[in-house]
Amino acid sequence: MDGNGHRRCRFPRGHRRNFYGSLLAGGVGRRGHHRAVCRCHTGDEGDGPGPAVIGRRQLLAAGSLAFLAACSRREDVVVRASDDGFHGTYLADGWQLPDVELTDQFGRAHNLRTGWDTKVVALFFGYLNCPDVCPGIMADMAVARRRLSPEQMREITPVLITTDPARDTPDALKVYLERVDEAFVGLTGDLEVIKRVGAELKVSIEQGKQLPSGGYEVDHSTQILGIGPDRAVHVVWSTPGLQIGALREDYARLIG
């Protein structure tokens, strides 16, 4: 925990808790009273990877994610769903996705509200240079999706919106995400636009202080957002502490 009350990125294995709750508007949150914030620096790479290059460490991390997503066989602890049937926090009215244009990992314009051809979207805000929390969450998203039936898998799109667009170029996103799950869509754009999108979806994004190494800290909240066919957020999953089995069950319920 730093001086501002932010929890840093590294969580000891076996010590994950559910921190989401008070961020929800109107007191909707019911599980805990704090939000987890990923607060970590970009490492000692100076200015980081260039437009078409991703660092060796990030490639290795992404490769490890792909292995975990493809090969994980562990059984999750059984988690009881709430009265609404979801393990995450359910929002009946939902938060509508902003009607904004971002850029995907192939360099194409992508409308955040209308650019989907699946029933459900699972959205996470994070960045490629994050040392462990962001990669772990994306791996869990990929594993949960792969535990669905083939028909259900085709009805959900996992999405990363970068909180570090200066470094997470379309090429870098493409190289990284194809090693996690080929279904992942990576979106980047102007940082101020991304911050506004995050604010509308109750996701905090801040660039922290510059580091002597040349890198900088990136602060962002770490919840996963479940978006339904109406393109509104209807489920919010707190991380860390979310079990893959619970996420898979909620994916299936949201797909219908």
Tab-separated table of N, CA and C in Angstrom, residues 28-118:
chain	number	residue	atom	x	y	z
A	28	VAL	N	-24.262	1.105	-5.286
A	28	VAL	CA	-24.676	-0.203	-5.779
A	28	VAL	C	-23.797	-1.303	-5.227
A	29	GLY	N	-22.508	-0.999	-5.015
A	29	GLY	CA	-21.568	-2.028	-4.608
A	29	GLY	C	-21.979	-2.688	-3.316
A	30	ARG	N	-21.786	-4.010	-3.256
A	30	ARG	CA	-22.213	-4.726	-2.060
A	30	ARG	C	-21.146	-5.674	-1.558
A	31	ARG	N	-20.007	-5.717	-2.222
A	31	ARG	CA	-18.985	-6.695	-1.830
A	31	ARG	C	-17.687	-5.966	-1.538
A	32	GLY	N	-17.551	-5.537	-0.294
A	32	GLY	CA	-16.333	-4.851	0.069
A	32	GLY	C	-16.505	-3.351	-0.060
A	33	HIS	N	-15.496	-2.609	0.369
A	33	HIS	CA	-15.609	-1.156	0.398
A	33	HIS	C	-14.384	-0.481	-0.199
A	34	HIS	N	-13.586	-1.181	-0.934
A	34	HIS	CA	-12.400	-0.597	-1.537
A	34	HIS	C	-12.283	-1.090	-2.966
A	35	ARG	N	-11.533	-0.377	-3.784
A	35	ARG	CA	-11.286	-0.826	-5.142
A	35	ARG	C	-9.804	-1.111	-5.303
A	36	ALA	N	-9.509	-2.128	-6.045
A	36	ALA	CA	-8.116	-2.452	-6.310
A	36	ALA	C	-7.602	-1.544	-7.400
A	37	VAL	N	-6.411	-1.010	-7.213
A	37	VAL	CA	-5.797	-0.153	-8.215
A	37	VAL	C	-4.452	-0.733	-8.590
A	38	CYS	N	-4.236	-0.939	-9.876
A	38	CYS	CA	-2.940	-1.397	-10.346
A	38	CYS	C	-2.029	-0.192	-10.429
A	39	ARG	N	-1.029	-0.142	-9.583
A	39	ARG	CA	-0.119	0.998	-9.566
A	39	ARG	C	1.291	0.456	-9.717
A	40	CYS	N	1.793	0.466	-10.929
A	40	CYS	CA	3.112	-0.097	-11.148
A	40	CYS	C	3.799	0.638	-12.275
A	41	HIS	N	5.134	0.599	-12.276
A	41	HIS	CA	5.869	1.330	-13.306
A	41	HIS	C	6.166	0.432	-14.490
A	42	THR	N	6.648	1.075	-15.549
A	42	THR	CA	6.822	0.368	-16.807
A	42	THR	C	8.150	-0.353	-16.893
A	43	GLY	N	8.936	-0.332	-15.850
A	43	GLY	CA	10.194	-1.070	-15.877
A	43	GLY	C	11.363	-0.171	-16.192
A	44	ASP	N	12.483	-0.772	-16.583
A	44	ASP	CA	13.722	-0.042	-16.829
A	44	ASP	C	14.068	0.007	-18.297
A	45	GLU	N	13.045	0.032	-19.153
A	45	GLU	CA	13.301	-0.037	-20.586
A	45	GLU	C	13.474	1.333	-21.217
A	46	GLY	N	13.591	2.385	-20.395
A	46	GLY	CA	13.722	3.700	-20.971
A	46	GLY	C	12.428	4.116	-21.625
A	47	ASP	N	12.477	4.369	-22.940
A	47	ASP	CA	11.293	4.801	-23.662
A	47	ASP	C	10.440	3.648	-24.115
A	48	GLY	N	10.834	2.418	-23.783
A	48	GLY	CA	9.994	1.267	-24.076
A	48	GLY	C	10.048	0.864	-25.524
A	49	PRO	N	9.211	-0.079	-25.934
A	49	PRO	CA	9.240	-0.605	-27.276
A	49	PRO	C	8.823	0.426	-28.295
A	50	GLY	N	9.414	0.358	-29.466
A	50	GLY	CA	9.074	1.255	-30.557
A	50	GLY	C	7.767	0.870	-31.182
A	51	PRO	N	7.380	1.582	-32.261
A	51	PRO	CA	6.060	1.361	-32.851
A	51	PRO	C	5.792	-0.065	-33.273
A	52	ALA	N	6.811	-0.795	-33.714
A	52	ALA	CA	6.560	-2.147	-34.219
A	52	ALA	C	7.265	-3.210	-33.404
A	53	VAL	N	7.768	-2.837	-32.235
A	53	VAL	CA	8.569	-3.775	-31.456
A	53	VAL	C	8.044	-3.827	-30.038
A	54	ILE	N	7.929	-5.014	-29.498
A	54	ILE	CA	7.563	-5.182	-28.093
A	54	ILE	C	8.742	-5.827	-27.388
A	55	GLY	N	8.982	-5.417	-26.133
A	55	GLY	CA	10.162	-5.877	-25.430
A	55	GLY	C	10.191	-7.374	-25.190
A	56	ARG	N	11.391	-7.913	-25.009
A	56	ARG	CA	11.555	-9.348	-24.807
A	56	ARG	C	10.794	-9.816	-23.585
A	57	ARG	N	10.837	-9.012	-22.521
A	57	ARG	CA	10.136	-9.408	-21.295
A	57	ARG	C	8.640	-9.518	-21.534
A	58	GLN	N	8.064	-8.573	-22.319
A	58	GLN	CA	6.638	-8.614	-22.589
A	58	GLN	C	6.281	-9.804	-23.467
A	59	LEU	N	7.164	-10.145	-24.422
A	59	LEU	CA	6.921	-11.321	-25.249
A	59	LEU	C	6.903	-12.582	-24.402
A	60	LEU	N	7.863	-12.670	-23.483
A	60	LEU	CA	7.910	-13.837	-22.613
A	60	LEU	C	6.668	-13.897	-21.735
A	61	ALA	N	6.263	-12.731	-21.220
A	61	ALA	CA	5.065	-12.710	-20.381
A	61	ALA	C	3.841	-13.130	-21.169
A	62	ALA	N	3.727	-12.620	-22.392
A	62	ALA	CA	2.576	-12.976	-23.216
A	62	ALA	C	2.601	-14.449	-23.570
A	63	GLY	N	3.798	-14.984	-23.842
A	63	GLY	CA	3.901	-16.411	-24.131
A	63	GLY	C	3.475	-17.250	-22.951
A	64	SER	N	3.851	-16.808	-21.760
A	64	SER	CA	3.435	-17.530	-20.559
A	64	SER	C	1.928	-17.481	-20.391
A	65	LEU	N	1.324	-16.336	-20.718
A	65	LEU	CA	-0.126	-16.224	-20.633
A	65	LEU	C	-0.804	-17.194	-21.573
A	66	ALA	N	-0.282	-17.284	-22.794
A	66	ALA	CA	-0.887	-18.204	-23.756
A	66	ALA	C	-0.816	-19.632	-23.242
A	67	PHE	N	0.315	-19.997	-22.625
A	67	PHE	CA	0.465	-21.343	-22.075
A	67	PHE	C	-0.554	-21.577	-20.970
A	68	LEU	N	-0.685	-20.580	-20.072
A	68	LEU	CA	-1.643	-20.728	-18.979
A	68	LEU	C	-3.063	-20.833	-19.508
A	69	ALA	N	-3.397	-19.981	-20.476
A	69	ALA	CA	-4.756	-19.981	-21.004
A	69	ALA	C	-5.075	-21.269	-21.731
A	70	ALA	N	-4.079	-21.839	-22.402
A	70	ALA	CA	-4.322	-23.045	-23.187
A	70	ALA	C	-4.284	-24.306	-22.338
A	71	CYS	N	-3.476	-24.294	-21.284
A	71	CYS	CA	-3.179	-25.549	-20.596
A	71	CYS	C	-3.740	-25.651	-19.181
A	72	SER	N	-4.307	-24.580	-18.645
A	72	SER	CA	-4.770	-24.633	-17.265
A	72	SER	C	-5.842	-25.701	-17.087
A	73	ARG	N	-5.668	-26.535	-16.088
A	73	ARG	CA	-6.640	-27.598	-15.814
A	73	ARG	C	-7.097	-27.597	-14.358
A	74	ARG	N	-6.639	-26.608	-13.580
A	74	ARG	CA	-6.966	-26.655	-12.161
A	74	ARG	C	-8.448	-26.379	-11.949
A	75	GLU	N	-8.998	-26.979	-10.889
A	75	GLU	CA	-10.388	-26.735	-10.534
A	75	GLU	C	-10.446	-25.552	-9.571
A	76	ASP	N	-11.372	-24.650	-9.792
A	76	ASP	CA	-11.494	-23.477	-8.948
A	76	ASP	C	-12.317	-23.783	-7.705
A	77	VAL	N	-12.080	-22.991	-6.666
A	77	VAL	CA	-12.898	-23.075	-5.470
A	77	VAL	C	-14.331	-22.704	-5.847
A	78	VAL	N	-15.291	-23.440	-5.319
A	78	VAL	CA	-16.689	-23.153	-5.626
A	78	VAL	C	-17.066	-21.822	-4.984
A	79	VAL	N	-17.635	-20.922	-5.786
A	79	VAL	CA	-18.051	-19.617	-5.296
A	79	VAL	C	-19.555	-19.497	-5.443
A	80	ARG	N	-20.227	-19.083	-4.423
A	80	ARG	CA	-21.693	-18.980	-4.470
A	80	ARG	C	-22.103	-17.687	-5.169
A	81	ALA	N	-23.031	-17.805	-6.101
A	81	ALA	CA	-23.564	-16.635	-6.789
A	81	ALA	C	-24.534	-15.891	-5.879
A	82	SER	N	-24.737	-14.614	-6.166
A	82	SER	CA	-25.680	-13.818	-5.390
A	82	SER	C	-27.102	-14.092	-5.868
A	83	ASP	N	-28.069	-13.397	-5.278
A	83	ASP	CA	-29.476	-13.653	-5.591
A	83	ASP	C	-29.809	-13.396	-7.054
A	84	ASP	N	-29.067	-12.495	-7.715
A	84	ASP	CA	-29.337	-12.208	-9.118
A	84	ASP	C	-28.711	-13.240	-10.043
A	85	GLY	N	-27.996	-14.197	-9.462
A	85	GLY	CA	-27.415	-15.263	-10.266
A	85	GLY	C	-26.001	-15.025	-10.720
A	86	PHE	N	-25.461	-13.834	-10.490
A	86	PHE	CA	-24.109	-13.507	-10.926
A	86	PHE	C	-23.144	-13.491	-9.746
A	87	HIS	N	-21.917	-13.898	-10.002
A	87	HIS	CA	-20.860	-13.798	-8.997
A	87	HIS	C	-20.329	-12.375	-8.914
A	88	GLY	N	-20.340	-11.665	-10.035
A	88	GLY	CA	-19.963	-10.260	-10.051
A	88	GLY	C	-21.111	-9.382	-9.578
A	89	THR	N	-20.870	-8.091	-9.548
A	89	THR	CA	-21.896	-7.129	-9.158
A	89	THR	C	-22.793	-6.840	-10.357
A	90	TYR	N	-24.080	-7.105	-10.215
A	90	TYR	CA	-25.026	-6.964	-11.324
A	90	TYR	C	-25.637	-5.563	-11.337
A	91	LEU	N	-25.697	-4.965	-12.512
A	91	LEU	CA	-26.288	-3.643	-12.709
A	91	LEU	C	-27.496	-3.793	-13.628
A	92	ALA	N	-28.681	-3.693	-13.079
A	92	ALA	CA	-29.886	-3.922	-13.880
A	92	ALA	C	-30.019	-2.905	-15.007
A	93	ASP	N	-29.801	-1.636	-14.703
A	93	ASP	CA	-29.940	-0.597	-15.720
A	93	ASP	C	-28.712	-0.513	-16.622
A	94	GLY	N	-27.559	-0.783	-16.062
A	94	GLY	CA	-26.332	-0.792	-16.848
A	94	GLY	C	-25.770	0.588	-17.140
A	95	TRP	N	-24.525	0.586	-17.602
A	95	TRP	CA	-23.842	1.802	-18.039
A	95	TRP	C	-23.590	1.665	-19.528
A	96	GLN	N	-24.168	2.544	-20.320
A	96	GLN	CA	-24.034	2.463	-21.768
A	96	GLN	C	-22.590	2.720	-22.185
A	97	LEU	N	-22.089	1.920	-23.129
A	97	LEU	CA	-20.755	2.160	-23.658
A	97	LEU	C	-20.721	3.496	-24.389
A	98	PRO	N	-19.651	4.268	-24.225
A	98	PRO	CA	-19.536	5.533	-24.954
A	98	PRO	C	-19.450	5.299	-26.463
A	99	ASP	N	-19.996	6.229	-27.210
A	99	ASP	CA	-19.952	6.172	-28.672
A	99	ASP	C	-18.691	6.894	-29.138
A	100	VAL	N	-17.550	6.198	-29.061
A	100	VAL	CA	-16.263	6.795	-29.419
A	100	VAL	C	-15.509	5.867	-30.364
A	101	GLU	N	-14.619	6.472	-31.145
A	101	GLU	CA	-13.773	5.711	-32.057
A	101	GLU	C	-12.391	5.527	-31.438
A	102	LEU	N	-11.950	4.276	-31.335
A	102	LEU	CA	-10.593	3.955	-30.927
A	102	LEU	C	-9.927	3.213	-32.080
A	103	THR	N	-8.708	2.736	-31.866
A	103	THR	CA	-7.967	2.021	-32.911
A	103	THR	C	-7.623	0.632	-32.413
A	104	ASP	N	-7.910	-0.401	-33.220
A	104	ASP	CA	-7.622	-1.765	-32.785
A	104	ASP	C	-6.195	-2.165	-33.123
A	105	GLN	N	-5.839	-3.412	-32.796
A	105	GLN	CA	-4.460	-3.869	-32.956
A	105	GLN	C	-4.053	-4.036	-34.414
A	106	PHE	N	-4.997	-3.904	-35.324
A	106	PHE	CA	-4.691	-3.981	-36.753
A	106	PHE	C	-4.658	-2.598	-37.399
A	107	GLY	N	-4.746	-1.561	-36.558
A	107	GLY	CA	-4.702	-0.199	-37.063
A	107	GLY	C	-6.018	0.298	-37.619
A	108	ARG	N	-7.103	-0.422	-37.369
A	108	ARG	CA	-8.405	-0.053	-37.912
A	108	ARG	C	-9.221	0.727	-36.885
A	109	ALA	N	-10.026	1.659	-37.376
A	109	ALA	CA	-10.941	2.383	-36.496
A	109	ALA	C	-11.971	1.412	-35.933
A	110	HIS	N	-12.277	1.570	-34.656
A	110	HIS	CA	-13.216	0.662	-33.985
A	110	HIS	C	-14.119	1.476	-33.076
A	111	ASN	N	-15.412	1.422	-33.334
A	111	ASN	CA	-16.369	2.121	-32.485
A	111	ASN	C	-16.665	1.275	-31.251
A	112	LEU	N	-16.478	1.879	-30.084
A	112	LEU	CA	-16.600	1.112	-28.845
A	112	LEU	C	-18.028	0.624	-28.608
A	113	ARG	N	-19.014	1.363	-29.074
A	113	ARG	CA	-20.401	0.958	-28.839
A	113	ARG	C	-20.931	0.014	-29.915
A	114	THR	N	-20.589	0.268	-31.164
A	114	THR	CA	-21.235	-0.453	-32.271
A	114	THR	C	-20.331	-1.458	-32.976
A	115	GLY	N	-19.075	-1.560	-32.563
A	115	GLY	CA	-18.114	-2.353	-33.327
A	115	GLY	C	-18.019	-3.821	-32.965
A	116	TRP	N	-19.088	-4.423	-32.422
A	116	TRP	CA	-19.020	-5.807	-31.954
A	116	TRP	C	-20.020	-6.685	-32.688
A	117	ASP	N	-19.613	-7.914	-32.960
A	117	ASP	CA	-20.516	-8.867	-33.611
A	117	ASP	C	-20.799	-10.074	-32.729
A	118	THR	N	-20.527	-9.958	-31.427
A	118	THR	CA	-20.854	-11.005	-30.460
A	118	THR	C	-21.880	-10.464	-29.467
